[in-house]
PDB file of C-alpha atoms in Angstrom:
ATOM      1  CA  UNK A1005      32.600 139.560  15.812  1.00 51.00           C
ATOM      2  CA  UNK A1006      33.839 136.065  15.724  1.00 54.00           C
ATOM      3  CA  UNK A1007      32.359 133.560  18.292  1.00 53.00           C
ATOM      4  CA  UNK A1008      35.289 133.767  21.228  1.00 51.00           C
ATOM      5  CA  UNK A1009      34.500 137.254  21.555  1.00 56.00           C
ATOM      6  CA  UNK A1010      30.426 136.768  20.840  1.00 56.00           C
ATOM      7  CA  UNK A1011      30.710 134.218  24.214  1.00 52.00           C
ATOM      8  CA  UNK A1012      33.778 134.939  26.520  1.00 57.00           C
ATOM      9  CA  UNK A1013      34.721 133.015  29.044  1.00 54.00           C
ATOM     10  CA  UNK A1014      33.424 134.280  32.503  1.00 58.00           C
ATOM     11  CA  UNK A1015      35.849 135.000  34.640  1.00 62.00           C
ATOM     12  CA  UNK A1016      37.151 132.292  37.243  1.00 65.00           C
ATOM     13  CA  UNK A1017      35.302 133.509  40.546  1.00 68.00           C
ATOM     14  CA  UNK A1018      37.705 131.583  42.922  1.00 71.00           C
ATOM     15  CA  UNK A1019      41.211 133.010  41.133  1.00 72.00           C
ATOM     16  CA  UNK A1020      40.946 136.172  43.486  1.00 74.00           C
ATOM     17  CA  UNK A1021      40.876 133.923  46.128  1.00 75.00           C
ATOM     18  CA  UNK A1022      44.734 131.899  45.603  1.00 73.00           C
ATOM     19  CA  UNK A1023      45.973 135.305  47.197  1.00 74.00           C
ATOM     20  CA  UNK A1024      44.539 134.370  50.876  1.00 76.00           C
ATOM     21  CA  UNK A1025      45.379 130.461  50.647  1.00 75.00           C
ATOM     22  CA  UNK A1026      48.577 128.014  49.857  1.00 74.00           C
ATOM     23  CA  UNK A1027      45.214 126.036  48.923  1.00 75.00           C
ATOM     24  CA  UNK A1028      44.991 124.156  45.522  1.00 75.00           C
ATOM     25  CA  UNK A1029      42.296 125.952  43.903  1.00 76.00           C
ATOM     26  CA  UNK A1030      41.816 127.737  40.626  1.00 76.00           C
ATOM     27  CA  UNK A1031      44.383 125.280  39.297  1.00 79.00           C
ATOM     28  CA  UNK A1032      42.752 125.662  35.688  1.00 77.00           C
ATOM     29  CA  UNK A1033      42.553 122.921  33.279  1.00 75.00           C
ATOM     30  CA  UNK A1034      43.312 121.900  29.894  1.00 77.00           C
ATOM     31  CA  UNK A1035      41.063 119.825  27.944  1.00 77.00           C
ATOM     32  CA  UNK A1036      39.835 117.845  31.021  1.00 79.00           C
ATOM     33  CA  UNK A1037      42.772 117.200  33.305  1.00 81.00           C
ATOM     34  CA  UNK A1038      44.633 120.014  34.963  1.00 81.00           C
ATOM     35  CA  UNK A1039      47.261 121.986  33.289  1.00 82.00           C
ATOM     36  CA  UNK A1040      51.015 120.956  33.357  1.00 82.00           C
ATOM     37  CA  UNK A1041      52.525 123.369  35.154  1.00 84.00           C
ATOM     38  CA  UNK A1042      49.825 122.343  38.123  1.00 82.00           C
ATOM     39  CA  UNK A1043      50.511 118.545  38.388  1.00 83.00           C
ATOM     40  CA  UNK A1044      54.426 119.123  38.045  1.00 83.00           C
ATOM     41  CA  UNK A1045      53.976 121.467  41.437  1.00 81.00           C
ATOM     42  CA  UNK A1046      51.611 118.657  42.446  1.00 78.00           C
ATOM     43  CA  UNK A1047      54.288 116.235  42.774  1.00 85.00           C
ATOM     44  CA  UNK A1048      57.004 118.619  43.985  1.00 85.00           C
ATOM     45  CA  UNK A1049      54.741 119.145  47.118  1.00 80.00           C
ATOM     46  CA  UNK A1050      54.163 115.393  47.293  1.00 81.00           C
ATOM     47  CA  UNK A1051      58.245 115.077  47.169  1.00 86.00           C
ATOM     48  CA  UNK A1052      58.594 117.695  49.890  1.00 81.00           C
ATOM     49  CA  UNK A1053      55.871 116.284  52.158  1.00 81.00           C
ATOM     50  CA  UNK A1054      57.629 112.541  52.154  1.00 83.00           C
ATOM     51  CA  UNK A1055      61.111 114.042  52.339  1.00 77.00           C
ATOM     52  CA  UNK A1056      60.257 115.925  55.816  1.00 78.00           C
ATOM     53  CA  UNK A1057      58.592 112.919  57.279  1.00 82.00           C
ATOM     54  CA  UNK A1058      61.934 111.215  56.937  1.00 82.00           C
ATOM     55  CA  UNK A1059      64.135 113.809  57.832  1.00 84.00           C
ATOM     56  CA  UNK A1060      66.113 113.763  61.086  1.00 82.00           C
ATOM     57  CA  UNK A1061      67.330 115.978  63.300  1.00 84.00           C
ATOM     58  CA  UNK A1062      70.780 117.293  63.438  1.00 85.00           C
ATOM     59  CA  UNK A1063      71.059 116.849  67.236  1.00 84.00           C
ATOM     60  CA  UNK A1064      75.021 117.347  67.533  1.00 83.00           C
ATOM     61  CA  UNK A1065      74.978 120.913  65.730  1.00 84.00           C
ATOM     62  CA  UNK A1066      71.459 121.870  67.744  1.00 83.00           C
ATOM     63  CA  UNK A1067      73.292 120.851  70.882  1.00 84.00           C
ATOM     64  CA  UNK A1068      76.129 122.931  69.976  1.00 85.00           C
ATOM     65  CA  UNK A1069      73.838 126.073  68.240  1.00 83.00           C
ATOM     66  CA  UNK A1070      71.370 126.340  71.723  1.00 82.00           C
ATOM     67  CA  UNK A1071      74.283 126.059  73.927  1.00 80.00           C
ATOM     68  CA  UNK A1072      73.918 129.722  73.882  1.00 81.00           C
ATOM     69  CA  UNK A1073      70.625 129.742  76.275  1.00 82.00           C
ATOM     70  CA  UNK A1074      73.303 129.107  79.196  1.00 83.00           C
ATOM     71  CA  UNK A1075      71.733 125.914  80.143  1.00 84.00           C
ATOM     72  CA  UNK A1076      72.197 121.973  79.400  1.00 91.00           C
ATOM     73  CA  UNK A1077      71.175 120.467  76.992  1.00 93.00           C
ATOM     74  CA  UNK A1078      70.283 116.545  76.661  1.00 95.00           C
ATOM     75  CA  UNK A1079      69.993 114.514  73.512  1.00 95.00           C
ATOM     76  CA  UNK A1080      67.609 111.407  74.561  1.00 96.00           C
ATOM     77  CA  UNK A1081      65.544 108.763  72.654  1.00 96.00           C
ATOM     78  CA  UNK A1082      62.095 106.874  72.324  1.00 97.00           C
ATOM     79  CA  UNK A1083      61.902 103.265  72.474  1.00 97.00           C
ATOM     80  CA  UNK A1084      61.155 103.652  68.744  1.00 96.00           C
ATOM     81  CA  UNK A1085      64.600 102.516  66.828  1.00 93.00           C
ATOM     82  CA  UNK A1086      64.021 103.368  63.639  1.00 93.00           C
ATOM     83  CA  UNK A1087      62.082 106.074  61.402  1.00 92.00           C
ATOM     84  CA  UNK A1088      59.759 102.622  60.289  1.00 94.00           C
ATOM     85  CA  UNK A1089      59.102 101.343  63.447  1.00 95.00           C
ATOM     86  CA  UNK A1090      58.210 104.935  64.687  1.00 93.00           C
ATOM     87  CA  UNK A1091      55.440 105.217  61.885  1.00 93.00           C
ATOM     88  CA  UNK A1092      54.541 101.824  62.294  1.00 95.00           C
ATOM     89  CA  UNK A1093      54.355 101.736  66.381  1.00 96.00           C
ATOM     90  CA  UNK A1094      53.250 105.277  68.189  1.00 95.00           C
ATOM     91  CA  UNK A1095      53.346 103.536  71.106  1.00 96.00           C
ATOM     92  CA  UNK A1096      56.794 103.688  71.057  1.00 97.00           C
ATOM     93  CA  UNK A1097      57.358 107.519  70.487  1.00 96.00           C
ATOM     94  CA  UNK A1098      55.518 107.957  73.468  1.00 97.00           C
ATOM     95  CA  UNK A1099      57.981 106.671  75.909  1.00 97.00           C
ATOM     96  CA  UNK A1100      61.712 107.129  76.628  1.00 98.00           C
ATOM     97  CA  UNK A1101      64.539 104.664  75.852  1.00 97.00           C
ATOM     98  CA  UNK A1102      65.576 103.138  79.288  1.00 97.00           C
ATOM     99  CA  UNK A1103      69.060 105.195  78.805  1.00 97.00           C
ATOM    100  CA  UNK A1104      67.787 108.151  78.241  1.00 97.00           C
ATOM    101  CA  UNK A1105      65.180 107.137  81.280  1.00 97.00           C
ATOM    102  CA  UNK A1106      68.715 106.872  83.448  1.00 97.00           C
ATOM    103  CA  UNK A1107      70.535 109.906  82.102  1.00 97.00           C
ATOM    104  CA  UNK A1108      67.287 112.475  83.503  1.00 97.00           C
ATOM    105  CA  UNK A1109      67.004 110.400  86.868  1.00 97.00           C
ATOM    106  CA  UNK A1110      70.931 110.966  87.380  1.00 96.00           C
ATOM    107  CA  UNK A1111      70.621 114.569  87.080  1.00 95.00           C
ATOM    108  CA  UNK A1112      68.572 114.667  90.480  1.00 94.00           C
ATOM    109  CA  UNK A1113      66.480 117.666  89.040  1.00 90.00           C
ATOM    110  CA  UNK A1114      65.472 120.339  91.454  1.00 95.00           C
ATOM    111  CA  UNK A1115      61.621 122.314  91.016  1.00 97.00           C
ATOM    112  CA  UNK A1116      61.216 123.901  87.980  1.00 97.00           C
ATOM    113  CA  UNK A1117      58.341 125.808  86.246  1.00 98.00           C
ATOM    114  CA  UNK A1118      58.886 125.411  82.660  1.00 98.00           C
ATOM    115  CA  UNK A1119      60.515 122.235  80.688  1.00 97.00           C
ATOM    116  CA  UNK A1120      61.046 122.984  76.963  1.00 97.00           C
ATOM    117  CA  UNK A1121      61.234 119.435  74.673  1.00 97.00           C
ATOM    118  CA  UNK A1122      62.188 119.369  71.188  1.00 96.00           C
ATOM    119  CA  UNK A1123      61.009 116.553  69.492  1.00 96.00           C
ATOM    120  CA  UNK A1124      60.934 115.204  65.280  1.00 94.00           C
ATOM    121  CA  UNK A1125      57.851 114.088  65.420  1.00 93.00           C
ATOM    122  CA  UNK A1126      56.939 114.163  61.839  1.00 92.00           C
ATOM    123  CA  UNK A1127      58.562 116.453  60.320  1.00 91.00           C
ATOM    124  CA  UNK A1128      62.427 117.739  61.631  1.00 91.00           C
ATOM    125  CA  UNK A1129      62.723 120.019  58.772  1.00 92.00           C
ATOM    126  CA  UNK A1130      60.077 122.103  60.727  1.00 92.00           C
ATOM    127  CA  UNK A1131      61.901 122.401  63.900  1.00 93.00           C
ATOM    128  CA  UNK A1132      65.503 122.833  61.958  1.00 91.00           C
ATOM    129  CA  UNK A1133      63.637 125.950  60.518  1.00 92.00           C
ATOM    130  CA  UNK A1134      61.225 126.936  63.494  1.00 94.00           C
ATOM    131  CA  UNK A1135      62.724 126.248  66.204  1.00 93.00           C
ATOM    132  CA  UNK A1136      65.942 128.185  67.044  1.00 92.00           C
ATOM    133  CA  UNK A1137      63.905 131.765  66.603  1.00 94.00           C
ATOM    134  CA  UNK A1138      61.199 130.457  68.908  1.00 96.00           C
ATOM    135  CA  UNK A1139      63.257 129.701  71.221  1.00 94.00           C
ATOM    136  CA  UNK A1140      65.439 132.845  70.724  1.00 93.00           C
ATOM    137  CA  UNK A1141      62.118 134.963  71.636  1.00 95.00           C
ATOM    138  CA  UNK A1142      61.066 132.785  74.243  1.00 96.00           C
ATOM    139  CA  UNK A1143      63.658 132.544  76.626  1.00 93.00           C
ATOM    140  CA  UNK A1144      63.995 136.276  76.672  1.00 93.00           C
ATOM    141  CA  UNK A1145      60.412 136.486  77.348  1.00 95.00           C
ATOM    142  CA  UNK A1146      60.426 133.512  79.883  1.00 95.00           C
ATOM    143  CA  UNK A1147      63.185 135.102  81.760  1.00 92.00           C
ATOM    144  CA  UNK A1148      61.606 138.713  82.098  1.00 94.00           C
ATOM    145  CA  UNK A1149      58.420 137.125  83.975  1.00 95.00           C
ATOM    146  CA  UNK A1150      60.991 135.034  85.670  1.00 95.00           C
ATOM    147  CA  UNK A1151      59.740 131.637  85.056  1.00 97.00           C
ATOM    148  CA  UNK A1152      62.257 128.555  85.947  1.00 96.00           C
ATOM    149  CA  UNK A1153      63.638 126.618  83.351  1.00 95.00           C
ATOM    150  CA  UNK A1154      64.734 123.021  82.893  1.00 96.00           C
ATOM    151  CA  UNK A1155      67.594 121.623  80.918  1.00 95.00           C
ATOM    152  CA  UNK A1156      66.486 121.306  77.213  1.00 95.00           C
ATOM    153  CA  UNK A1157      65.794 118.060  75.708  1.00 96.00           C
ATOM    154  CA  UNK A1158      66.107 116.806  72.414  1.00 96.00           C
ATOM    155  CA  UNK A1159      64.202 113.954  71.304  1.00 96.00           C
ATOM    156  CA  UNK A1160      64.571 111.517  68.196  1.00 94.00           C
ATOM    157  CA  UNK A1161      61.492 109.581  67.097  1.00 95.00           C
ATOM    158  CA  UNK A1162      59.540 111.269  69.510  1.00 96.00           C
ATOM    159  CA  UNK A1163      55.309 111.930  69.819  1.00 96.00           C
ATOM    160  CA  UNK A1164      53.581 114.815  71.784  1.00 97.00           C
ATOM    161  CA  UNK A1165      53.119 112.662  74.784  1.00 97.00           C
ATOM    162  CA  UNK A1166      56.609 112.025  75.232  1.00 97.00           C
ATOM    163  CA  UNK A1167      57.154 115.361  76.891  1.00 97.00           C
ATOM    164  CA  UNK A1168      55.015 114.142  79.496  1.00 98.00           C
ATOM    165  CA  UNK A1169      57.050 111.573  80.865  1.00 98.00           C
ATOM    166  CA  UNK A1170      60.781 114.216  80.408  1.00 98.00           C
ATOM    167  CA  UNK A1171      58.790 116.906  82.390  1.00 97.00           C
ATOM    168  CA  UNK A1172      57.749 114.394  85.192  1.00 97.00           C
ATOM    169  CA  UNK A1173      61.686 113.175  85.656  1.00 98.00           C
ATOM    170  CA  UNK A1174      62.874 116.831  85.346  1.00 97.00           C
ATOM    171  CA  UNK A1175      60.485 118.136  87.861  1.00 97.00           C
ATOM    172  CA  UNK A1176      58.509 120.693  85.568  1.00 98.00           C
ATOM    173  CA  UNK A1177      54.975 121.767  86.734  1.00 97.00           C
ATOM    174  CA  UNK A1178      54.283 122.251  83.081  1.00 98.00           C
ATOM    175  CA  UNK A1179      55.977 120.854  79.982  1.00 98.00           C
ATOM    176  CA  UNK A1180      56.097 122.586  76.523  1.00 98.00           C
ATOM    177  CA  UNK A1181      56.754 119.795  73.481  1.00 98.00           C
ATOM    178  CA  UNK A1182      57.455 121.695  70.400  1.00 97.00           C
ATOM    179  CA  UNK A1183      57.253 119.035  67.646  1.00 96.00           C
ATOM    180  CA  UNK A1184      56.982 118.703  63.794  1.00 94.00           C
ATOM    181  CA  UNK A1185      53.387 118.526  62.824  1.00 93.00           C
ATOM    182  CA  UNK A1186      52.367 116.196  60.089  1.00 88.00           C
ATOM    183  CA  UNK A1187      53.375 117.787  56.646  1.00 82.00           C
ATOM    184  CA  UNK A1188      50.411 118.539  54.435  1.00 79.00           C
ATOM    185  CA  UNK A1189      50.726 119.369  50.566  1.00 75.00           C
ATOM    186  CA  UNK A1190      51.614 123.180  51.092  1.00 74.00           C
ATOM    187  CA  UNK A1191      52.926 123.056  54.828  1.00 80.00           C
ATOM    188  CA  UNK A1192      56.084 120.548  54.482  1.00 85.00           C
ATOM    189  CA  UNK A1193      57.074 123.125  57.717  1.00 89.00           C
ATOM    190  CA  UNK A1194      55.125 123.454  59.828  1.00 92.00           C
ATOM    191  CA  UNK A1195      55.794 123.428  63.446  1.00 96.00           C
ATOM    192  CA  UNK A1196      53.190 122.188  66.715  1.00 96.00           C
ATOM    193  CA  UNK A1197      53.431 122.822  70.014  1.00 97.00           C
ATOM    194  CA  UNK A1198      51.649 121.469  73.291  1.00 97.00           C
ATOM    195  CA  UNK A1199      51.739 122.521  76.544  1.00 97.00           C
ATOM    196  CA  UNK A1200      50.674 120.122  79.724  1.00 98.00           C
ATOM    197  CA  UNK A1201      50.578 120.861  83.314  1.00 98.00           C
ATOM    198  CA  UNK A1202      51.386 118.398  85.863  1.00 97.00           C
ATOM    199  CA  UNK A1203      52.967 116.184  83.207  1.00 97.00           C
ATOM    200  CA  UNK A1204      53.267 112.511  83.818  1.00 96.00           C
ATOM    201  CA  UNK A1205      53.290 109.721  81.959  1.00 96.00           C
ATOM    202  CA  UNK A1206      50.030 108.442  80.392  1.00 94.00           C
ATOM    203  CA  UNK A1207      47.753 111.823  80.270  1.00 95.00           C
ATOM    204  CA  UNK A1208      45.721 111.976  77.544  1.00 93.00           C
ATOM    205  CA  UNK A1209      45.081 115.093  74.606  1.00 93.00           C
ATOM    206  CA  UNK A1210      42.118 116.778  76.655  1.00 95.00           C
ATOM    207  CA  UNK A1211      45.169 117.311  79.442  1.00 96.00           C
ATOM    208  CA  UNK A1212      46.687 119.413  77.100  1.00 96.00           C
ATOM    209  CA  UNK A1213      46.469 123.112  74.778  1.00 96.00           C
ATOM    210  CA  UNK A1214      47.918 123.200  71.119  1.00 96.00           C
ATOM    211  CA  UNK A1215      49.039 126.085  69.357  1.00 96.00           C
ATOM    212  CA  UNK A1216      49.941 125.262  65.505  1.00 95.00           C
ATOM    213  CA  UNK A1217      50.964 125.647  62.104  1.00 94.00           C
ATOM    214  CA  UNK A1218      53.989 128.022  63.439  1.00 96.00           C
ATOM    215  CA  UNK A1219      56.101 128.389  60.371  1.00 93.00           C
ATOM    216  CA  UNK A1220      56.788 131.826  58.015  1.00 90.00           C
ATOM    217  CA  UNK A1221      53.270 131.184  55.713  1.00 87.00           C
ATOM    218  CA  UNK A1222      51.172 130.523  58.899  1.00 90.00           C
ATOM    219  CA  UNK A1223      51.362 131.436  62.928  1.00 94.00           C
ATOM    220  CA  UNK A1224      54.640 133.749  63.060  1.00 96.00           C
ATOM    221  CA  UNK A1225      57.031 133.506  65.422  1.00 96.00           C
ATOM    222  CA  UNK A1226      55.902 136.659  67.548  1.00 96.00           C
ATOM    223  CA  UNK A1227      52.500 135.820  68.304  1.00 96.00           C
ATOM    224  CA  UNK A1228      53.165 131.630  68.696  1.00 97.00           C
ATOM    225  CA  UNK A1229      55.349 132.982  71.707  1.00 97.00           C
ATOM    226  CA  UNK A1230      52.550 135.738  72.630  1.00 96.00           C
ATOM    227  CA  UNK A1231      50.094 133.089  72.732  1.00 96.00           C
ATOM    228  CA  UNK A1232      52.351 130.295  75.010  1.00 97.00           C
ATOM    229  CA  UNK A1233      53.118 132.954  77.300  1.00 96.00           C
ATOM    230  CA  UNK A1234      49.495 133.832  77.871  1.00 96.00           C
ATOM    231  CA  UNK A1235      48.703 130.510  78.195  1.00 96.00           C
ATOM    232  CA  UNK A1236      51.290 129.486  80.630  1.00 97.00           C
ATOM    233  CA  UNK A1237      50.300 132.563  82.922  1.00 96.00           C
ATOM    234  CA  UNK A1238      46.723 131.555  82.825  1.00 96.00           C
ATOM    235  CA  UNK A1239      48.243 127.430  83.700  1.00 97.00           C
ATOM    236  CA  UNK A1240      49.860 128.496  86.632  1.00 97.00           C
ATOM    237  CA  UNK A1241      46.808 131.059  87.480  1.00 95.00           C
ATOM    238  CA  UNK A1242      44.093 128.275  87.341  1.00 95.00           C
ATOM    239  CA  UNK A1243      46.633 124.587  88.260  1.00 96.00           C
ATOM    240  CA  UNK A1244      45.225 123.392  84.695  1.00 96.00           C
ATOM    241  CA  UNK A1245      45.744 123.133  81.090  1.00 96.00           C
ATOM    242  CA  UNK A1246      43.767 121.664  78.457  1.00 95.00           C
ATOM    243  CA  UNK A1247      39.791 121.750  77.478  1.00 92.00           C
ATOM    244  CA  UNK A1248      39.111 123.822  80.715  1.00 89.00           C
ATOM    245  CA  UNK A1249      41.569 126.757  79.749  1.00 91.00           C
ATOM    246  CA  UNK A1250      40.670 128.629  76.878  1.00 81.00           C
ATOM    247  CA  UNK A1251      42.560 131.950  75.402  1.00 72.00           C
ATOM    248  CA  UNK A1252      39.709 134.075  76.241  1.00 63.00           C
ATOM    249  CA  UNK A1253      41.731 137.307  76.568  1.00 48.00           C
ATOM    250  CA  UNK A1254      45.376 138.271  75.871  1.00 51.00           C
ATOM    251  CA  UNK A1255      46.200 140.511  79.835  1.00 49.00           C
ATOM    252  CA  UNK A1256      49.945 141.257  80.139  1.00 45.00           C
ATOM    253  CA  UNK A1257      51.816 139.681  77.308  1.00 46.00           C
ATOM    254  CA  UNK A1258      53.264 143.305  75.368  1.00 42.00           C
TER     255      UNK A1258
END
């Protein structure tokens, strides 16, 4: 018996567990750095991570694409010009360009329930890939409990908070901001989403309920939508969203 079989190497205990997680672990290693293979996919994620942070959103063909939900739809901006000043300044993602400011006051918006915002945020490629089959289940499922909907809105260089200040204009007595979350090393895709009631301009997070990491290797489409819907029943049901309302039960979303 030579001495690799007199001593064999144990096997790797956390191996079984790369089935369950997008996770590096288990990576392996050769001599004492990582094997090849590992820091080449390394870098690829690293590539894909920067490349959605500067992506941008194809607002002309989403226009034209979601023209199909039968209702306007508005392409608007931040006061942030640019992708650098956006990273550099939040501030400015948070509030609307004075033109787009004057295109939602012009539209003298009646009462509404529900305003949906699309915004970059950091990642476009998430909504470019999320986005249309949310919204494809939603507004179906919107429309059967006969909730109101606002013109949808579009927004380049925008943060969470700027949906606060589009539902106030448009009238919405709760705003839903679905935005590209910040890309991590296996989740270049992934898609956010906030809801606020009341929305105005400078509420804060506790005003407001998350749902996240909505892409194909995380939260699938069907139960993101399962879960909004429950929680916008239970925001009109109790005036409030945020810390106070929890998903405690799931009554009346089949």
């Amino acid at each position: 018996m030579n001495e690799i079989q007199k001593y064999p190497t144990p096997p790797d205990e956390w191996a079984s567990l790369k089935t369950f997680t997008d996770a590096r672990i288990a990576l392996g290693k050769t001599g004492v750095s990582i094997p090849l293979r590992e820091s080449l996919a390394f870098k690829l994620a690293h590539a894909h991570a920067k490349d959605a942070v500067y992506s941008s959103l194809d607002t002309q063909a989403l226009a034209t694409r979601w023209q199909k939900y039968g209702m306007p739809v508005y392409t608007l901006k931040t006061q942030a010009l640019h992708r650098d000043q956006y990273l550099q300044r939040p501030d400015l993602g948070r509030k609307l360009h004075e033109e787009s400011v004057q295109l939602l006051e012009a539209l003298h918006a009646n009462p509404v329930d529900v305003a949906v915002v699309i915004a970059d945020g950091l990642s476009a490629t998430a909504l470019t890939e999320n986005a249309e089959p949310f919204l494809d289940r939603f507004w179906t499922k919107a429309g059967e409990r006969g909730y109101s909907l606002a013109p949808l809105c579009l927004v380049e260089q925008g943060r969470v908070a700027i949906g606060d200040e589009i539902g106030k204009l448009l009238r919405a007595r709760l705003v839903v901001v679905l935005i590209g979350e910040r890309p991590g090393l296996s989740s270049f895709n992934s898609m956010g989403l906030y809801l606020t009631f009341d929305p105005k301009p400078g509420l804060t997070d506790e005003r407001r309920n998350c749902i996240s990491n909505i892409r194909p290797q995380g939260l699938s489409i069907e139960l993101a939508v399962d879960k909004l819907l429950y929680l916008l029943q239970e925001a009109f049901r109790l005036q409030l969203t945020g810390v106070l309302l929890k998903e405690n039960e799931r009554k009346g979303i089949n």
